[in-house]
Amino acid sequence: MKPTRFIDSVNCAIEGILHTTRTQKHMRYHFLAALAVLFAALLLRVSSIEFMLLALAISFVLFAELLNTAIEVVVDMISPEYHPMAKLAKDVAAGAVLVAAFGTAIMGYLVLSKYVLPWQRLGLEMVGTESELGMVVSAVLVLIVVVILKARSGTGKPLEGGGASGHAAVAFSIATSVSLHTQDPLIALFCFILAAMVSHSRLLLRIHRPREVVVGALVGVGITFAVHLLFRAFWQGGL
């Protein structure tokens, strides 16, 4: 029955939010991302207008996810068996969430970039510029370490599967090298996004497990950064 009191309506709304949070992992991810963004906004002391824009964009994503869940529940109730039209309805609803999330990401970048990018640029300048020789050495060492990890795990093939994702290792190694070489925060951001997409493709193809992708990414970043520091120490020492 339709609730007659205001407090009952609020309780129903809260139950809907809780149900979505319990059953939809993407809703939990959205909440975690929202907490991180809002905490960063408070830490960076953004203006009231900027905070309002961030809060509005976050609310829009959460609203889209709630609406998507509601559509999925209705479609499952009407068509419990597979039907092309039911799939289309769910796909369109999921597309609405993706559009909302994409718009929110743009909003978050426009608001927070002017606070974050100067610190990122300062950090890159403090670390120093990557040399071309260091980039080559890093890539070679990453490949060698990946081969060793694959051999020790005894699983997978040289170019497929195994203890560490070679694609993730090389992708993150290149992203780290380009970031250190260009000293540009925006280019660094795009490079790491591309590296994450390459790594995610290994999960989608079921070639690697999440742990293997993470290990590969850590190997790529760690070795490249270590080689950079080693080369920098040699140069500063006059060797």
CSV table of C-alpha atoms in Angstrom, one decimal:
chain,number,residue,atom,x,y,z
A,1,MET,CA,0.0,0.0,0.0
A,2,LYS,CA,1.1,3.5,-0.7
A,3,PRO,CA,2.4,5.1,2.6
A,4,THR,CA,0.2,7.9,3.9
A,5,ARG,CA,2.7,9.5,6.4
A,6,PHE,CA,5.8,11.5,5.3
A,7,ILE,CA,8.0,9.4,7.6
A,8,ASP,CA,6.8,6.2,6.0
A,9,SER,CA,7.6,7.6,2.6
A,10,VAL,CA,11.1,8.5,3.8
A,11,ASN,CA,11.6,5.0,5.2
A,12,CYS,CA,10.5,3.5,1.9
A,13,ALA,CA,13.0,5.7,0.1
A,14,ILE,CA,15.8,4.7,2.5
A,15,GLU,CA,15.0,1.0,2.0
A,16,GLY,CA,15.3,1.5,-1.7
A,17,ILE,CA,18.7,3.0,-1.3
A,18,LEU,CA,19.9,0.3,1.1
A,19,HIS,CA,18.6,-2.4,-1.2
A,20,THR,CA,20.5,-0.9,-4.1
A,21,THR,CA,23.7,-0.6,-2.1
A,22,ARG,CA,23.4,-4.2,-0.9
A,23,THR,CA,22.7,-5.8,-4.2
A,24,GLN,CA,24.6,-3.6,-6.7
A,25,LYS,CA,28.3,-3.5,-6.4
A,26,HIS,CA,28.5,-0.4,-8.7
A,27,MET,CA,26.4,1.5,-6.2
A,28,ARG,CA,29.0,0.7,-3.5
A,29,TYR,CA,31.7,1.9,-5.9
A,30,HIS,CA,29.8,5.1,-6.5
A,31,PHE,CA,29.5,5.7,-2.8
A,32,LEU,CA,33.2,5.1,-2.2
A,33,ALA,CA,34.1,7.4,-5.1
A,34,ALA,CA,31.8,10.0,-3.8
A,35,LEU,CA,33.3,9.9,-0.3
A,36,ALA,CA,36.8,10.2,-1.8
A,37,VAL,CA,35.9,13.1,-4.0
A,38,LEU,CA,34.1,15.0,-1.2
A,39,PHE,CA,36.9,14.4,1.2
A,40,ALA,CA,39.4,15.6,-1.3
A,41,ALA,CA,37.2,18.7,-1.9
A,42,LEU,CA,37.2,19.5,1.8
A,43,LEU,CA,40.9,18.9,2.1
A,44,LEU,CA,41.7,21.1,-0.9
A,45,ARG,CA,39.3,23.8,0.4
A,46,VAL,CA,37.4,24.3,-2.8
A,47,SER,CA,34.9,27.1,-3.1
A,48,SER,CA,31.3,26.8,-2.1
A,49,ILE,CA,30.2,26.9,-5.8
A,50,GLU,CA,32.7,24.2,-6.7
A,51,PHE,CA,31.6,22.0,-3.8
A,52,MET,CA,28.0,22.5,-4.8
A,53,LEU,CA,28.8,21.4,-8.4
A,54,LEU,CA,30.6,18.3,-7.2
A,55,ALA,CA,27.7,17.4,-4.8
A,56,LEU,CA,25.2,17.9,-7.6
A,57,ALA,CA,27.2,15.8,-10.1
A,58,ILE,CA,27.6,13.0,-7.5
A,59,SER,CA,23.9,13.1,-6.7
A,60,PHE,CA,23.1,12.7,-10.4
A,61,VAL,CA,25.3,9.5,-10.7
A,62,LEU,CA,23.6,8.0,-7.6
A,63,PHE,CA,20.2,8.9,-9.0
A,64,ALA,CA,21.0,7.2,-12.3
A,65,GLU,CA,22.2,4.1,-10.5
A,66,LEU,CA,19.0,4.0,-8.4
A,67,LEU,CA,16.9,4.4,-11.5
A,68,ASN,CA,18.8,1.7,-13.3
A,69,THR,CA,18.2,-0.7,-10.4
A,70,ALA,CA,14.5,0.1,-10.4
A,71,ILE,CA,14.3,-0.6,-14.2
A,72,GLU,CA,16.2,-3.9,-13.8
A,73,VAL,CA,13.7,-5.0,-11.0
A,74,VAL,CA,10.7,-4.2,-13.1
A,75,VAL,CA,12.1,-5.9,-16.2
A,76,ASP,CA,12.9,-9.0,-14.2
A,77,MET,CA,9.4,-9.1,-12.8
A,78,ILE,CA,7.8,-8.7,-16.2
A,79,SER,CA,10.2,-10.9,-18.2
A,80,PRO,CA,11.9,-13.4,-15.9
A,81,GLU,CA,13.1,-15.4,-18.9
A,82,TYR,CA,15.6,-14.0,-21.4
A,83,HIS,CA,14.1,-11.6,-24.0
A,84,PRO,CA,15.9,-9.3,-26.4
A,85,MET,CA,13.7,-6.3,-25.5
A,86,ALA,CA,14.4,-6.9,-21.8
A,87,LYS,CA,18.1,-6.9,-22.5
A,88,LEU,CA,17.8,-3.7,-24.5
A,89,ALA,CA,15.9,-2.0,-21.6
A,90,LYS,CA,18.6,-3.0,-19.1
A,91,ASP,CA,21.4,-1.9,-21.6
A,92,VAL,CA,19.8,1.5,-22.1
A,93,ALA,CA,19.4,2.0,-18.3
A,94,ALA,CA,23.0,1.0,-17.8
A,95,GLY,CA,24.0,3.5,-20.6
A,96,ALA,CA,22.3,6.2,-18.6
A,97,VAL,CA,24.5,5.5,-15.6
A,98,LEU,CA,27.6,5.5,-17.8
A,99,VAL,CA,26.7,8.9,-19.3
A,100,ALA,CA,26.1,10.3,-15.8
A,101,ALA,CA,29.4,8.9,-14.5
A,102,PHE,CA,31.3,10.3,-17.6
A,103,GLY,CA,29.8,13.7,-17.0
A,104,THR,CA,30.6,13.6,-13.3
A,105,ALA,CA,34.2,12.7,-14.1
A,106,ILE,CA,34.5,15.7,-16.4
A,107,MET,CA,33.0,17.9,-13.7
A,108,GLY,CA,35.3,16.5,-11.1
A,109,TYR,CA,38.4,17.1,-13.3
A,110,LEU,CA,37.4,20.7,-14.1
A,111,VAL,CA,36.9,21.5,-10.4
A,112,LEU,CA,39.8,19.6,-8.8
A,113,SER,CA,42.4,19.8,-11.5
A,114,LYS,CA,43.5,23.4,-10.7
A,115,TYR,CA,44.1,22.2,-7.1
A,116,VAL,CA,45.7,18.9,-7.8
A,117,LEU,CA,47.7,19.3,-11.0
A,118,PRO,CA,50.1,22.0,-9.5
A,119,TRP,CA,51.1,19.6,-6.7
A,120,GLN,CA,51.5,16.7,-9.2
A,121,ARG,CA,53.7,18.9,-11.4
A,122,LEU,CA,55.8,19.9,-8.4
A,123,GLY,CA,56.2,16.2,-7.5
A,124,LEU,CA,57.3,15.3,-11.0
A,125,GLU,CA,59.8,18.1,-11.1
A,126,MET,CA,61.2,17.0,-7.8
A,127,VAL,CA,61.7,13.5,-9.0
A,128,GLY,CA,63.4,14.7,-12.2
A,129,THR,CA,63.2,13.9,-15.9
A,130,GLU,CA,63.6,10.3,-17.2
A,131,SER,CA,66.4,9.8,-19.6
A,132,GLU,CA,66.0,8.0,-22.9
A,133,LEU,CA,68.5,5.3,-21.9
A,134,GLY,CA,66.7,4.9,-18.6
A,135,MET,CA,63.4,4.3,-20.5
A,136,VAL,CA,64.9,1.6,-22.6
A,137,VAL,CA,66.6,-0.1,-19.6
A,138,SER,CA,63.4,0.0,-17.6
A,139,ALA,CA,61.4,-1.7,-20.4
A,140,VAL,CA,64.0,-4.4,-20.8
A,141,LEU,CA,64.2,-5.1,-17.0
A,142,VAL,CA,60.5,-5.2,-16.7
A,143,LEU,CA,60.3,-7.8,-19.4
A,144,ILE,CA,63.0,-9.9,-17.8
A,145,VAL,CA,61.3,-9.8,-14.4
A,146,VAL,CA,57.9,-10.7,-15.9
A,147,VAL,CA,59.5,-13.7,-17.6
A,148,ILE,CA,61.1,-14.8,-14.3
A,149,LEU,CA,57.8,-14.5,-12.5
A,150,LYS,CA,56.0,-16.5,-15.1
A,151,ALA,CA,58.7,-19.2,-14.9
A,152,ARG,CA,58.5,-19.4,-11.1
A,153,SER,CA,54.7,-19.6,-11.1
A,154,GLY,CA,54.7,-22.5,-13.6
A,155,THR,CA,51.4,-21.4,-15.1
A,156,GLY,CA,50.4,-19.7,-18.4
A,157,LYS,CA,52.4,-19.1,-21.5
A,158,PRO,CA,55.1,-16.5,-22.3
A,159,LEU,CA,52.6,-14.1,-23.8
A,160,GLU,CA,49.5,-15.3,-22.1
A,161,GLY,CA,48.6,-15.9,-18.4
A,162,GLY,CA,51.1,-16.6,-15.7
A,163,GLY,CA,52.1,-15.2,-12.4
A,164,ALA,CA,52.2,-11.6,-13.6
A,165,SER,CA,50.6,-9.8,-16.4
A,166,GLY,CA,53.2,-8.7,-18.9
A,167,HIS,CA,50.8,-6.4,-20.7
A,168,ALA,CA,50.1,-4.6,-17.4
A,169,ALA,CA,53.8,-4.4,-16.5
A,170,VAL,CA,54.8,-3.0,-19.8
A,171,ALA,CA,51.9,-0.6,-20.0
A,172,PHE,CA,52.5,0.8,-16.6
A,173,SER,CA,56.3,1.0,-17.2
A,174,ILE,CA,55.7,3.0,-20.3
A,175,ALA,CA,53.1,5.2,-18.5
A,176,THR,CA,55.7,5.9,-15.7
A,177,SER,CA,58.5,6.6,-18.2
A,178,VAL,CA,56.3,9.0,-20.2
A,179,SER,CA,55.1,10.8,-17.1
A,180,LEU,CA,58.7,11.3,-15.8
A,181,HIS,CA,60.0,12.3,-19.3
A,182,THR,CA,57.3,14.9,-20.1
A,183,GLN,CA,56.8,16.2,-16.6
A,184,ASP,CA,53.2,17.0,-17.7
A,185,PRO,CA,50.4,16.0,-15.2
A,186,LEU,CA,47.7,15.8,-17.8
A,187,ILE,CA,49.8,13.6,-20.1
A,188,ALA,CA,50.7,11.4,-17.1
A,189,LEU,CA,47.0,11.1,-16.2
A,190,PHE,CA,46.1,10.0,-19.7
A,191,CYS,CA,49.0,7.5,-19.8
A,192,PHE,CA,48.0,5.8,-16.6
A,193,ILE,CA,44.3,5.7,-17.7
A,194,LEU,CA,45.5,4.0,-20.9
A,195,ALA,CA,47.7,1.6,-18.9
A,196,ALA,CA,44.7,0.7,-16.7
A,197,MET,CA,42.5,0.1,-19.8
A,198,VAL,CA,45.2,-2.3,-21.2
A,199,SER,CA,45.4,-4.1,-17.9
A,200,HIS,CA,41.6,-4.3,-17.6
A,201,SER,CA,41.4,-5.9,-21.0
A,202,ARG,CA,43.4,-8.9,-19.6
A,203,LEU,CA,40.7,-9.4,-17.0
A,204,LEU,CA,37.9,-9.1,-19.5
A,205,LEU,CA,39.6,-11.7,-21.7
A,206,ARG,CA,40.0,-13.9,-18.6
A,207,ILE,CA,43.7,-14.3,-19.4
A,208,HIS,CA,44.8,-13.0,-15.9
A,209,ARG,CA,43.4,-12.8,-12.5
A,210,PRO,CA,43.2,-9.5,-10.7
A,211,ARG,CA,46.2,-10.3,-8.5
A,212,GLU,CA,48.3,-11.1,-11.5
A,213,VAL,CA,47.3,-7.8,-13.1
A,214,VAL,CA,48.1,-5.9,-9.9
A,215,VAL,CA,51.5,-7.6,-9.6
A,216,GLY,CA,52.3,-6.7,-13.2
A,217,ALA,CA,51.4,-3.1,-12.7
A,218,LEU,CA,53.5,-2.9,-9.5
A,219,VAL,CA,56.4,-4.5,-11.3
A,220,GLY,CA,56.2,-2.0,-14.2
A,221,VAL,CA,55.9,1.1,-12.0
A,222,GLY,CA,58.4,-0.1,-9.3
A,223,ILE,CA,61.2,-1.1,-11.7
A,224,THR,CA,60.9,2.0,-13.9
A,225,PHE,CA,60.9,4.3,-10.9
A,226,ALA,CA,63.9,2.5,-9.4
A,227,VAL,CA,65.9,2.6,-12.6
A,228,HIS,CA,65.1,6.3,-12.9
A,229,LEU,CA,66.4,7.0,-9.3
A,230,LEU,CA,69.5,4.9,-10.0
A,231,PHE,CA,70.3,6.8,-13.2
A,232,ARG,CA,69.7,10.1,-11.5
A,233,ALA,CA,72.0,9.1,-8.6
A,234,PHE,CA,74.7,8.2,-11.1
A,235,TRP,CA,74.4,11.5,-12.9
A,236,GLN,CA,74.4,13.6,-9.7
A,237,GLY,CA,77.4,11.7,-8.6
A,238,GLY,CA,79.2,12.6,-11.7
A,239,LEU,CA,79.5,9.0,-13.0
